[in-house]
Amino acid sequence: MKESRHTCYTSFHCLDCRNQFKCKREKEMKRDEREKAYKEDKVPECELCNVKHFRCLTKKCTMCCELNKCRTYPCQYCIDNNIECKYSIIKSKEEFEKFKEKNMSAFIGQLELSKEGVCHVQAYCQFKKKVLMANIKKMFGDNSISFPDIMR
């Protein structure tokens, strides 16, 4: 019997913005603190840009604010720099073939909008063998991919 591993994931922001607007994140909310804050206040308003988004706890860091501007497809940063806006999603059979070499057997994904109007990837992928979540992040080159607790 073949082993299979399947999971869903979500990823916000295009890969170029994620790489361009990295903050040092010397101080960052832990996941449970962020979830508690979200339940209490939803998304907090940033004191620097006066827009609602989660940010690192470094008071003068503006990289979180710049990353938060990546809300559409294609995003303004990619348009301004005349580059293809890439998300952590497989868009062609040729791309899928590369992932197939890494034991991926199925992939379904799409870009969609959240309630707040933020573009993000929702995807399902299945592998022939069990794969660590960290390896999935590595495959897509996106360490911001999040996995729902129920599928872990």
PDB file of C-alpha atoms in Angstrom:
ATOM      1  CA  MET A   1       0.000   0.000   0.000  1.00  0.00           C
ATOM      2  CA  LYS A   2       1.345   3.435  -0.932  1.00  0.00           C
ATOM      3  CA  GLU A   3       1.683   6.035   1.764  1.00  0.00           C
ATOM      4  CA  SER A   4       0.176   9.388   0.982  1.00  0.00           C
ATOM      5  CA  ARG A   5       0.311  12.704   2.698  1.00  0.00           C
ATOM      6  CA  HIS A   6      -2.216  15.400   1.998  1.00  0.00           C
ATOM      7  CA  THR A   7      -2.545  18.879   3.352  1.00  0.00           C
ATOM      8  CA  CYS A   8      -4.062  22.264   2.717  1.00  0.00           C
ATOM      9  CA  TYR A   9      -2.166  25.500   3.016  1.00  0.00           C
ATOM     10  CA  THR A  10      -2.656  29.244   2.883  1.00  0.00           C
ATOM     11  CA  SER A  11      -0.123  31.826   1.812  1.00  0.00           C
ATOM     12  CA  PHE A  12      -0.476  35.605   1.823  1.00  0.00           C
ATOM     13  CA  HIS A  13       1.635  38.037  -0.230  1.00  0.00           C
ATOM     14  CA  CYS A  14       3.524  37.395  -3.449  1.00  0.00           C
ATOM     15  CA  LEU A  15       6.999  35.873  -3.286  1.00  0.00           C
ATOM     16  CA  ASP A  16       8.745  39.042  -4.490  1.00  0.00           C
ATOM     17  CA  CYS A  17       7.129  41.222  -1.802  1.00  0.00           C
ATOM     18  CA  ARG A  18       7.812  38.568   0.825  1.00  0.00           C
ATOM     19  CA  ASN A  19      11.513  38.570  -0.153  1.00  0.00           C
ATOM     20  CA  GLN A  20      11.803  42.343  -0.644  1.00  0.00           C
ATOM     21  CA  PHE A  21      10.049  43.463   2.539  1.00  0.00           C
ATOM     22  CA  LYS A  22      11.600  41.284   5.232  1.00  0.00           C
ATOM     23  CA  CYS A  23      11.688  42.798   8.655  1.00  0.00           C
ATOM     24  CA  LYS A  24      14.196  41.695  11.244  1.00  0.00           C
ATOM     25  CA  ARG A  25      11.368  40.472  13.444  1.00  0.00           C
ATOM     26  CA  GLU A  26      13.578  40.621  16.486  1.00  0.00           C
ATOM     27  CA  LYS A  27      10.420  40.552  18.517  1.00  0.00           C
ATOM     28  CA  GLU A  28       7.412  38.747  17.126  1.00  0.00           C
ATOM     29  CA  MET A  29       4.084  37.725  18.571  1.00  0.00           C
ATOM     30  CA  LYS A  30       3.859  34.033  19.232  1.00  0.00           C
ATOM     31  CA  ARG A  31       1.145  32.199  17.295  1.00  0.00           C
ATOM     32  CA  ASP A  32      -1.157  31.771  20.314  1.00  0.00           C
ATOM     33  CA  GLU A  33      -0.760  35.471  21.222  1.00  0.00           C
ATOM     34  CA  ARG A  34      -1.590  36.495  17.642  1.00  0.00           C
ATOM     35  CA  GLU A  35      -4.660  34.240  17.566  1.00  0.00           C
ATOM     36  CA  LYS A  36      -5.806  35.636  20.930  1.00  0.00           C
ATOM     37  CA  ALA A  37      -5.319  39.210  19.670  1.00  0.00           C
ATOM     38  CA  TYR A  38      -7.261  38.362  16.503  1.00  0.00           C
ATOM     39  CA  LYS A  39     -10.183  36.936  18.504  1.00  0.00           C
ATOM     40  CA  GLU A  40     -10.278  39.998  20.759  1.00  0.00           C
ATOM     41  CA  ASP A  41      -9.687  42.855  18.313  1.00  0.00           C
ATOM     42  CA  LYS A  42      -9.573  41.173  14.917  1.00  0.00           C
ATOM     43  CA  VAL A  43      -6.639  42.711  13.058  1.00  0.00           C
ATOM     44  CA  PRO A  44      -5.044  45.592  15.010  1.00  0.00           C
ATOM     45  CA  GLU A  45      -4.410  49.007  13.470  1.00  0.00           C
ATOM     46  CA  CYS A  46      -0.730  49.717  12.852  1.00  0.00           C
ATOM     47  CA  GLU A  47       0.510  52.878  14.581  1.00  0.00           C
ATOM     48  CA  LEU A  48       2.945  53.684  11.740  1.00  0.00           C
ATOM     49  CA  CYS A  49       0.710  53.477   8.663  1.00  0.00           C
ATOM     50  CA  ASN A  50      -2.757  53.602  10.286  1.00  0.00           C
ATOM     51  CA  VAL A  51      -3.854  50.502   8.366  1.00  0.00           C
ATOM     52  CA  LYS A  52      -5.079  47.313  10.018  1.00  0.00           C
ATOM     53  CA  HIS A  53      -2.472  44.534   9.780  1.00  0.00           C
ATOM     54  CA  PHE A  54      -0.316  42.336  11.992  1.00  0.00           C
ATOM     55  CA  ARG A  55       3.249  43.527  12.326  1.00  0.00           C
ATOM     56  CA  CYS A  56       6.428  42.698  14.170  1.00  0.00           C
ATOM     57  CA  LEU A  57       6.878  44.312  17.556  1.00  0.00           C
ATOM     58  CA  THR A  58       9.878  46.435  16.519  1.00  0.00           C
ATOM     59  CA  LYS A  59       8.375  49.914  16.903  1.00  0.00           C
ATOM     60  CA  LYS A  60      10.058  51.675  13.951  1.00  0.00           C
ATOM     61  CA  CYS A  61      10.023  48.820  11.411  1.00  0.00           C
ATOM     62  CA  THR A  62       8.169  49.799   8.231  1.00  0.00           C
ATOM     63  CA  MET A  63       8.792  46.548   6.332  1.00  0.00           C
ATOM     64  CA  CYS A  64       5.587  45.033   7.748  1.00  0.00           C
ATOM     65  CA  CYS A  65       3.684  48.061   6.430  1.00  0.00           C
ATOM     66  CA  GLU A  66       5.268  47.690   2.976  1.00  0.00           C
ATOM     67  CA  LEU A  67       4.501  43.961   2.906  1.00  0.00           C
ATOM     68  CA  ASN A  68       0.893  44.695   3.856  1.00  0.00           C
ATOM     69  CA  LYS A  69       0.515  46.750   0.651  1.00  0.00           C
ATOM     70  CA  CYS A  70       0.740  43.468  -1.291  1.00  0.00           C
ATOM     71  CA  ARG A  71      -3.018  42.882  -1.327  1.00  0.00           C
ATOM     72  CA  THR A  72      -3.929  42.436  -4.996  1.00  0.00           C
ATOM     73  CA  TYR A  73      -2.950  40.322  -7.984  1.00  0.00           C
ATOM     74  CA  PRO A  74      -0.812  41.557  -9.552  1.00  0.00           C
ATOM     75  CA  CYS A  75       0.444  43.701  -6.691  1.00  0.00           C
ATOM     76  CA  GLN A  76       1.601  47.287  -7.126  1.00  0.00           C
ATOM     77  CA  TYR A  77       5.236  46.453  -6.326  1.00  0.00           C
ATOM     78  CA  CYS A  78       5.409  43.914  -9.173  1.00  0.00           C
ATOM     79  CA  ILE A  79       3.623  46.293 -11.566  1.00  0.00           C
ATOM     80  CA  ASP A  80       5.986  49.166 -10.680  1.00  0.00           C
ATOM     81  CA  ASN A  81       9.045  46.933 -11.163  1.00  0.00           C
ATOM     82  CA  ASN A  82       7.700  45.248 -14.308  1.00  0.00           C
ATOM     83  CA  ILE A  83       8.058  41.722 -12.891  1.00  0.00           C
ATOM     84  CA  GLU A  84       5.738  38.725 -12.870  1.00  0.00           C
ATOM     85  CA  CYS A  85       3.733  38.570  -9.640  1.00  0.00           C
ATOM     86  CA  LYS A  86       4.345  35.029  -8.340  1.00  0.00           C
ATOM     87  CA  TYR A  87       2.514  33.309  -5.530  1.00  0.00           C
ATOM     88  CA  SER A  88       3.094  29.863  -3.982  1.00  0.00           C
ATOM     89  CA  ILE A  89       0.892  28.141  -6.517  1.00  0.00           C
ATOM     90  CA  ILE A  90       1.408  25.754  -9.420  1.00  0.00           C
ATOM     91  CA  LYS A  91       0.026  27.334 -12.594  1.00  0.00           C
ATOM     92  CA  SER A  92       1.020  24.947 -15.380  1.00  0.00           C
ATOM     93  CA  LYS A  93       1.572  21.307 -16.213  1.00  0.00           C
ATOM     94  CA  GLU A  94       5.284  22.039 -16.665  1.00  0.00           C
ATOM     95  CA  GLU A  95       5.492  23.469 -13.137  1.00  0.00           C
ATOM     96  CA  PHE A  96       3.590  20.473 -11.756  1.00  0.00           C
ATOM     97  CA  GLU A  97       6.095  18.095 -13.409  1.00  0.00           C
ATOM     98  CA  LYS A  98       8.884  19.683 -11.332  1.00  0.00           C
ATOM     99  CA  PHE A  99       6.895  19.064  -8.142  1.00  0.00           C
ATOM    100  CA  LYS A 100       6.043  15.551  -9.281  1.00  0.00           C
ATOM    101  CA  GLU A 101       9.775  14.793  -9.066  1.00  0.00           C
ATOM    102  CA  LYS A 102       9.452  15.654  -5.356  1.00  0.00           C
ATOM    103  CA  ASN A 103       6.713  13.004  -4.907  1.00  0.00           C
ATOM    104  CA  MET A 104       3.720  15.329  -5.352  1.00  0.00           C
ATOM    105  CA  SER A 105       0.803  13.404  -6.829  1.00  0.00           C
ATOM    106  CA  ALA A 106      -1.974  16.019  -6.838  1.00  0.00           C
ATOM    107  CA  PHE A 107      -2.360  19.781  -6.513  1.00  0.00           C
ATOM    108  CA  ILE A 108      -5.368  22.062  -6.540  1.00  0.00           C
ATOM    109  CA  GLY A 109      -4.921  25.717  -5.722  1.00  0.00           C
ATOM    110  CA  GLN A 110      -6.305  29.126  -6.465  1.00  0.00           C
ATOM    111  CA  LEU A 111      -5.881  32.775  -5.670  1.00  0.00           C
ATOM    112  CA  GLU A 112      -8.836  34.159  -3.747  1.00  0.00           C
ATOM    113  CA  LEU A 113      -9.792  37.182  -1.700  1.00  0.00           C
ATOM    114  CA  SER A 114     -10.229  37.178   2.076  1.00  0.00           C
ATOM    115  CA  LYS A 115     -13.130  39.008   3.768  1.00  0.00           C
ATOM    116  CA  GLU A 116     -10.816  42.010   4.053  1.00  0.00           C
ATOM    117  CA  GLY A 117     -10.129  41.912   0.292  1.00  0.00           C
ATOM    118  CA  VAL A 118      -6.583  40.556   0.569  1.00  0.00           C
ATOM    119  CA  CYS A 119      -5.407  38.233  -2.210  1.00  0.00           C
ATOM    120  CA  HIS A 120      -3.995  34.920  -0.984  1.00  0.00           C
ATOM    121  CA  VAL A 121      -3.430  31.321  -2.065  1.00  0.00           C
ATOM    122  CA  GLN A 122      -5.608  28.463  -0.835  1.00  0.00           C
ATOM    123  CA  ALA A 123      -4.271  25.097  -1.964  1.00  0.00           C
ATOM    124  CA  TYR A 124      -4.490  21.360  -1.434  1.00  0.00           C
ATOM    125  CA  CYS A 125      -1.583  19.078  -2.240  1.00  0.00           C
ATOM    126  CA  GLN A 126      -1.067  15.353  -1.981  1.00  0.00           C
ATOM    127  CA  PHE A 127       2.206  13.438  -1.904  1.00  0.00           C
ATOM    128  CA  LYS A 128       3.131   9.803  -2.561  1.00  0.00           C
ATOM    129  CA  LYS A 129       5.175   9.731   0.645  1.00  0.00           C
ATOM    130  CA  LYS A 130       4.863  11.617   3.903  1.00  0.00           C
ATOM    131  CA  VAL A 131       6.410  15.052   3.645  1.00  0.00           C
ATOM    132  CA  LEU A 132       7.334  17.437   6.451  1.00  0.00           C
ATOM    133  CA  MET A 133       5.550  20.795   6.452  1.00  0.00           C
ATOM    134  CA  ALA A 134       8.962  22.494   6.413  1.00  0.00           C
ATOM    135  CA  ASN A 135       9.785  20.652   3.182  1.00  0.00           C
ATOM    136  CA  ILE A 136       6.568  21.872   1.546  1.00  0.00           C
ATOM    137  CA  LYS A 137       7.559  25.434   2.453  1.00  0.00           C
ATOM    138  CA  LYS A 138      11.003  24.772   0.973  1.00  0.00           C
ATOM    139  CA  MET A 139       9.518  23.342  -2.257  1.00  0.00           C
ATOM    140  CA  PHE A 140       7.551  26.525  -2.865  1.00  0.00           C
ATOM    141  CA  GLY A 141      10.280  28.823  -1.558  1.00  0.00           C
ATOM    142  CA  ASP A 142       7.814  30.366   0.879  1.00  0.00           C
ATOM    143  CA  ASN A 143       8.391  30.013   4.619  1.00  0.00           C
ATOM    144  CA  SER A 144       5.216  31.991   5.331  1.00  0.00           C
ATOM    145  CA  ILE A 145       2.926  29.153   4.218  1.00  0.00           C
ATOM    146  CA  SER A 146       0.544  28.227   7.038  1.00  0.00           C
ATOM    147  CA  PHE A 147      -1.205  24.912   7.536  1.00  0.00           C
ATOM    148  CA  PRO A 148      -4.554  24.452   9.305  1.00  0.00           C
ATOM    149  CA  ASP A 149      -4.382  22.542  12.583  1.00  0.00           C
ATOM    150  CA  ILE A 150      -6.985  20.012  11.469  1.00  0.00           C
ATOM    151  CA  MET A 151      -4.824  18.744   8.568  1.00  0.00           C
ATOM    152  CA  ARG A 152      -1.555  18.453  10.520  1.00  0.00           C
TER     153      ARG A 152
END
